[in-house]
XYZ file of C-alpha atoms in Angstrom:
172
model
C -29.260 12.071 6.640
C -27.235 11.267 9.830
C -25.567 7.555 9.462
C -24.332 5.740 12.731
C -22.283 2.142 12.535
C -22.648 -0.187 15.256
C -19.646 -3.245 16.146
C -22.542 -4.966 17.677
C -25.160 -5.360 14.865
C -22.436 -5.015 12.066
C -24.543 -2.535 10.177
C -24.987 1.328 9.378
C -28.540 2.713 10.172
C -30.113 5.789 8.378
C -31.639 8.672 10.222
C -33.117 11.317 8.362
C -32.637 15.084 10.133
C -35.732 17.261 9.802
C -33.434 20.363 10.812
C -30.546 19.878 8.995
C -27.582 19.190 11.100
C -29.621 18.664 14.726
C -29.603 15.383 15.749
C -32.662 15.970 17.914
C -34.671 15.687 14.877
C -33.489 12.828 13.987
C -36.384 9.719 12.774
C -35.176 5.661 11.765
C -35.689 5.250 8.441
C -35.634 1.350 8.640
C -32.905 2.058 6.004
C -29.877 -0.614 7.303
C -27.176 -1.845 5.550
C -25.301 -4.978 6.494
C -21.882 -5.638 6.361
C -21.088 -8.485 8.315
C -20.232 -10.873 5.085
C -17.194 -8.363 4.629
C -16.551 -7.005 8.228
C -17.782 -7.947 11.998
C -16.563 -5.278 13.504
C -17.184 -2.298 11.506
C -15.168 1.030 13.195
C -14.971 3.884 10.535
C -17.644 4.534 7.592
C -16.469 7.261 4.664
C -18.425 8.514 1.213
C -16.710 9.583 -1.638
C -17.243 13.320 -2.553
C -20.482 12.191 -4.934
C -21.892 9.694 -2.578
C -21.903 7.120 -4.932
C -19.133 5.083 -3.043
C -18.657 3.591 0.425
C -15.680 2.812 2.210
C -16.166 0.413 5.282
C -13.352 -0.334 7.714
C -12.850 -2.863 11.079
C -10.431 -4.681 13.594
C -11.388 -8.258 11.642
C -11.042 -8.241 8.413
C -8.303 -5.048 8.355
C -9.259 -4.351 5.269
C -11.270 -1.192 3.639
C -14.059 -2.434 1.872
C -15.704 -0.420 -0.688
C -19.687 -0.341 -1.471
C -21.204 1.128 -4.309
C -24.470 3.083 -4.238
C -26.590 3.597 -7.504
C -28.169 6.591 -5.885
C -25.404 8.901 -4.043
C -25.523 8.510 -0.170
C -28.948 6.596 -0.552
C -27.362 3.097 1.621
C -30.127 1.073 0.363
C -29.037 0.885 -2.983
C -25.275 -0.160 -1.648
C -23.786 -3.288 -3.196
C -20.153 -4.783 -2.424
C -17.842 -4.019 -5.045
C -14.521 -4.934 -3.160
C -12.134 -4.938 -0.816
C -10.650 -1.466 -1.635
C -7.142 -1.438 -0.010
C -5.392 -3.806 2.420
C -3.343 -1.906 4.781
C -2.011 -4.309 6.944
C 1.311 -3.965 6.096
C 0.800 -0.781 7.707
C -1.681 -1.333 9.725
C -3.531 -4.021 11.848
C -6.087 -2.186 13.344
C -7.646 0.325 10.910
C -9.759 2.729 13.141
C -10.247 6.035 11.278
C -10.129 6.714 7.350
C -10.564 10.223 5.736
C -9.636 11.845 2.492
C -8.232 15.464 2.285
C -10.286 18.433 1.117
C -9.893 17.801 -2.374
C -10.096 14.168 -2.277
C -6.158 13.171 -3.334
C -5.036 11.855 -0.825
C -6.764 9.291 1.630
C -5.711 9.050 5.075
C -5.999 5.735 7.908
C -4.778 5.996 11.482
C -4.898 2.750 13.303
C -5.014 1.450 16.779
C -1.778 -0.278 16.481
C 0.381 1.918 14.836
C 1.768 4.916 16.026
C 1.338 6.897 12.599
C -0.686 8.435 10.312
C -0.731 6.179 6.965
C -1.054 8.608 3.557
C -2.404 6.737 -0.094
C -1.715 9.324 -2.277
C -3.901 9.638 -5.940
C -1.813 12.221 -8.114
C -2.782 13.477 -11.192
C -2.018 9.969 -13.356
C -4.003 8.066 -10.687
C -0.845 6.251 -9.141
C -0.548 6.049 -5.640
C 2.630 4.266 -4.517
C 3.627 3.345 -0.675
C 6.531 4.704 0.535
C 7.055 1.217 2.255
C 6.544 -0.878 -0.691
C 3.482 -1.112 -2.026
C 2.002 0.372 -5.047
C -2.019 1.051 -5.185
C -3.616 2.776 -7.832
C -6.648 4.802 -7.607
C -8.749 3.803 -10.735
C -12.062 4.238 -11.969
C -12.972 5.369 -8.224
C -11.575 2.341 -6.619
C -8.051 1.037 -5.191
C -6.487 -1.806 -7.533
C -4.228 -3.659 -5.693
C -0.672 -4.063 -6.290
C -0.309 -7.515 -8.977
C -4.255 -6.429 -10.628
C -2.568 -3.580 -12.487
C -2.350 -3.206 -16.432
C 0.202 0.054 -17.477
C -0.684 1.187 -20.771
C 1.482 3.932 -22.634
C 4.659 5.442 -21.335
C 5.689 4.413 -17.972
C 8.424 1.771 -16.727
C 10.388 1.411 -13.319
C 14.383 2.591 -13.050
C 16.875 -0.117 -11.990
C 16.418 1.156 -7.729
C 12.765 0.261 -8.207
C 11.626 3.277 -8.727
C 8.811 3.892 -10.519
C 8.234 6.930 -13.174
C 4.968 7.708 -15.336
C 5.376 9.904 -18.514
C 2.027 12.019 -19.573
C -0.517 10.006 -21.561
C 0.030 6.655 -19.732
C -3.148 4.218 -18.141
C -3.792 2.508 -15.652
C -6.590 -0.660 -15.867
C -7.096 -3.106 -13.116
C-alpha cells in the first residue's frame, strides 16, 4: 500500500500498488482516514515496526498523536488512542518524525528549531529529555511526564537525576 497525507483534506488516503513499490500502479482504495478532530494540518505520518500503531504529526496541534490499528497498516481499522508525546518544549513546528533501524530511539526535526530532537526507549522503557522532561515508552505508547507509576527499584539522586535498577516498571 502507498499512503499520502494531505494539509488540505486533513486525512491519509490508501493506494494499493499492483507492482510493488511503482507508484504508476497505484488504484484509490476509498480507504481514508480522518484526523482533523486531533490535527488540521497533518505534515508527517509514521507506523510502528508491526503496523499496528500510527503516529500523526502537524503545525496546529504540535503534538504527535498516536492511532491504533486492529489490523497492522490496514488505516481503516485506526482508532485514536492519544496524544503520544508533546514536544513543544522542543519544538513548535513538528515536521518530520522517524524511529532508528531498530526502533529505540524516535527522532522529530521541526520547522522552528534548528536541531534534531532524540526520545530515547532503552532497555527499561525510560526515555528521559536531556532538557527536562521525562517520557516513557510503555506498552507501545509515550506516557507523559506526571501519568507515570515506578514500580520496583528505581528513585532519583539529590541533582535530579534519575537511576533505574533491573526489575523495575513502568505503568501509565
Amino acid at each position: 500500500s502507498l499512503y499520502v497525507m494531505g494539509q488540505s483534506g486533513d486525512d491519509i488516503n490508501e493506494y494499493t500498488l499492483s507492482t510493488p513499490y511503482d507508484i504508476s500502479t497505484a488504484s484509490f482504495d476509498s480507504i481514508v482516514l480522518s484526523v482533523s478532530a486531533q490535527e488540521t494540518q497533518p505534515f508527517a505520518m509514521l507506523f510502528n515496526d508491526d503496523g499496528t500503531s500510527l503516529y500523526v504529526t502537524g503545525i496546529n496541534s504540535k503534538n504527535i498523536n498516536e492511532y491504533t490499528l486492529s489490523t497492522p497498516y490496514d488505516i481503516s481499522t485506526a482508532s485514536f488512542e492519544s496524544i503520544a508525546l508533546d514536544p513543544s518544549g522542543e519544538e513548535n513546528l513538528p515536521a518530520t518524525i522517524f524511529f532508528n533501524e531498530d526502533g529505540t530511539s524516535l527522532y522529530l526535526i521541526g520547522q522552528a528549531g534548528d536541531d534534531v530532537n532524540e526520545y530515547t526507549m532503552m532497555e527499561a522503557d525510560l526515555t528521559v529529555n536531556p532538557a527536562t522532561e521525562l517520557h516513557v515508552w510503555a506498552g507501545g505508547k509515550f506516557v507523559p511526564g506526571g501519568q507515570v507509576t515506578v514500580q520496583g527499584n528505581a528513585g532519583s539522586g539529590p541533582d535530579g537525576s534519575i537511576h533505574v535498577d533491573e526489575g523495575a516498571s513502568f505503568t501509565g
